[in-house]
């Protein structure tokens, strides 16, 4: 049984490619040195790709998981009780990154599509279409966020600006355009970017290995810097914006993002820079009252320091938290596909998500 394949708009960086009977993922562990791919034919292989971080980034993980469910249905072909038959696959995929809002959101969308299907429906084909729809909507949302974020920059600055970003929130981490890097791309296309400073992002170096690679491919002027240099750069290089992504956003506007984001927000406030968070509305968790209530991923204690593909061990215990919490009062704007929330708080975010949409 061959699900109907729909086309996703062509991105500059193709990190996720649905092939109807398989899912092709660019192996982010090998970038920038090698552009290699992982082919997945079932949910277990997609779960493994997420677990080993061959695919990473909140939106990309959610999209991959949706395709994982489509692949699981395709392998089954038919079942008397589809919900029961696919429950183990839903559970397996949900366990790969339980703190990632977009993963739980994407799997919830797939469950809801499954429950709405009429008797006699071609379930594998319908779930494949649902996964493609999630992918397409993410790409569309990214482009909308890019435009909104660019307009926000242009509202304050009419000339080329120097921007700083952290971790990777680009095409590799999304459906194909990016959240924070989507804004950078749109701003560059609008003639508003003089230079992008890229935090290397310890300990996994996503900025050095992924963001720098994306910007180089796009021809966007970029300089890679060690994380510890961010304050010095803000002081000396006339940077005007810090633009970052988010893993999760609490109901009050606190942002859970890659470790180091909180420190950047404090530095930005001290130096008079504006601080922009760019994330799909699916990252907003109304059930999480404040960011400090979240259970943060503390990372892998073995990841003392990553240099290239080598781990350096200093011989002492390591503390490498994966995420931190940036308080809402340090954030100038949260940009989503639904709109911009400036000086975010609980009331403004509640208004933003008051009407339910796919994105």
Coordinates of N, CA and C in Angstrom, one line a residue, residues 6-18 67 132-143 171 174-177:
X6 N 3.0 13.9 -0.9 CA 2.7 15.3 -1.2 C 4.1 16.0 -1.1
X7 N 4.2 17.1 -1.8 CA 5.4 17.8 -1.9 C 5.5 18.9 -0.9
X8 N 6.6 19.0 -0.2 CA 6.9 20.1 0.7 C 7.7 21.1 0.0
X9 N 7.4 22.4 0.2 CA 8.2 23.4 -0.5 C 9.7 23.2 -0.3
X10 N 10.4 23.4 -1.4 CA 11.8 23.1 -1.4 C 12.6 24.1 -0.5
X11 N 13.3 23.6 0.5 CA 14.1 24.5 1.4 C 15.5 24.5 0.8
X12 N 16.3 25.5 1.3 CA 17.7 25.6 0.9 C 18.5 24.4 1.5
X13 N 18.2 24.1 2.8 CA 18.8 22.9 3.4 C 17.7 21.9 3.6
X14 N 17.9 20.7 3.0 CA 16.9 19.7 3.1 C 17.3 18.7 4.2
X15 N 16.8 18.9 5.4 CA 17.2 18.1 6.5 C 16.3 16.9 6.7
X16 N 15.0 17.1 6.2 CA 14.0 16.0 6.4 C 13.3 15.8 5.0
X17 N 13.4 14.6 4.5 CA 12.8 14.3 3.2 C 11.9 13.1 3.3
X18 N 10.7 13.3 3.1 CA 9.7 12.1 3.0 C 9.7 11.5 1.6
X67 N 6.3 11.5 11.0 CA 6.6 10.5 9.9 C 6.9 9.1 10.4
X132 N 2.8 14.8 6.4 CA 3.3 15.8 5.4 C 2.7 17.2 5.8
X133 N 1.4 17.2 6.2 CA 0.7 18.4 6.6 C 1.5 19.1 7.7
X134 N 1.9 18.4 8.7 CA 2.6 18.9 9.9 C 3.9 19.5 9.4
X135 N 4.6 18.8 8.4 CA 5.9 19.3 7.9 C 5.6 20.6 7.1
X136 N 4.6 20.6 6.2 CA 4.4 21.8 5.4 C 4.0 23.0 6.3
X137 N 3.1 22.7 7.3 CA 2.7 23.8 8.1 C 3.8 24.4 8.9
X138 N 4.8 23.6 9.3 CA 6.0 24.1 10.0 C 6.8 25.0 9.1
X139 N 7.0 24.6 7.9 CA 7.7 25.4 6.9 C 7.0 26.7 6.7
X140 N 5.7 26.7 6.5 CA 5.0 27.9 6.3 C 5.1 28.8 7.6
X141 N 5.0 28.2 8.8 CA 5.0 29.0 10.0 C 6.4 29.6 10.1
X142 N 7.5 28.9 9.8 CA 8.8 29.4 9.8 C 8.9 30.7 9.0
X143 N 8.4 30.6 7.8 CA 8.5 31.7 6.9 C 7.7 32.9 7.4
X171 N 17.2 25.8 9.5 CA 16.6 24.8 8.6 C 16.8 23.4 9.2
X174 N 14.2 22.4 11.9 CA 12.8 22.7 11.7 C 12.4 22.0 10.4
X175 N 11.3 22.5 9.8 CA 10.8 22.0 8.6 C 11.5 22.4 7.4
X176 N 12.5 23.3 7.5 CA 13.3 23.7 6.3 C 13.7 25.1 6.2
X177 N 13.3 26.0 7.1 CA 13.6 27.4 7.0 C 14.3 27.9 8.3

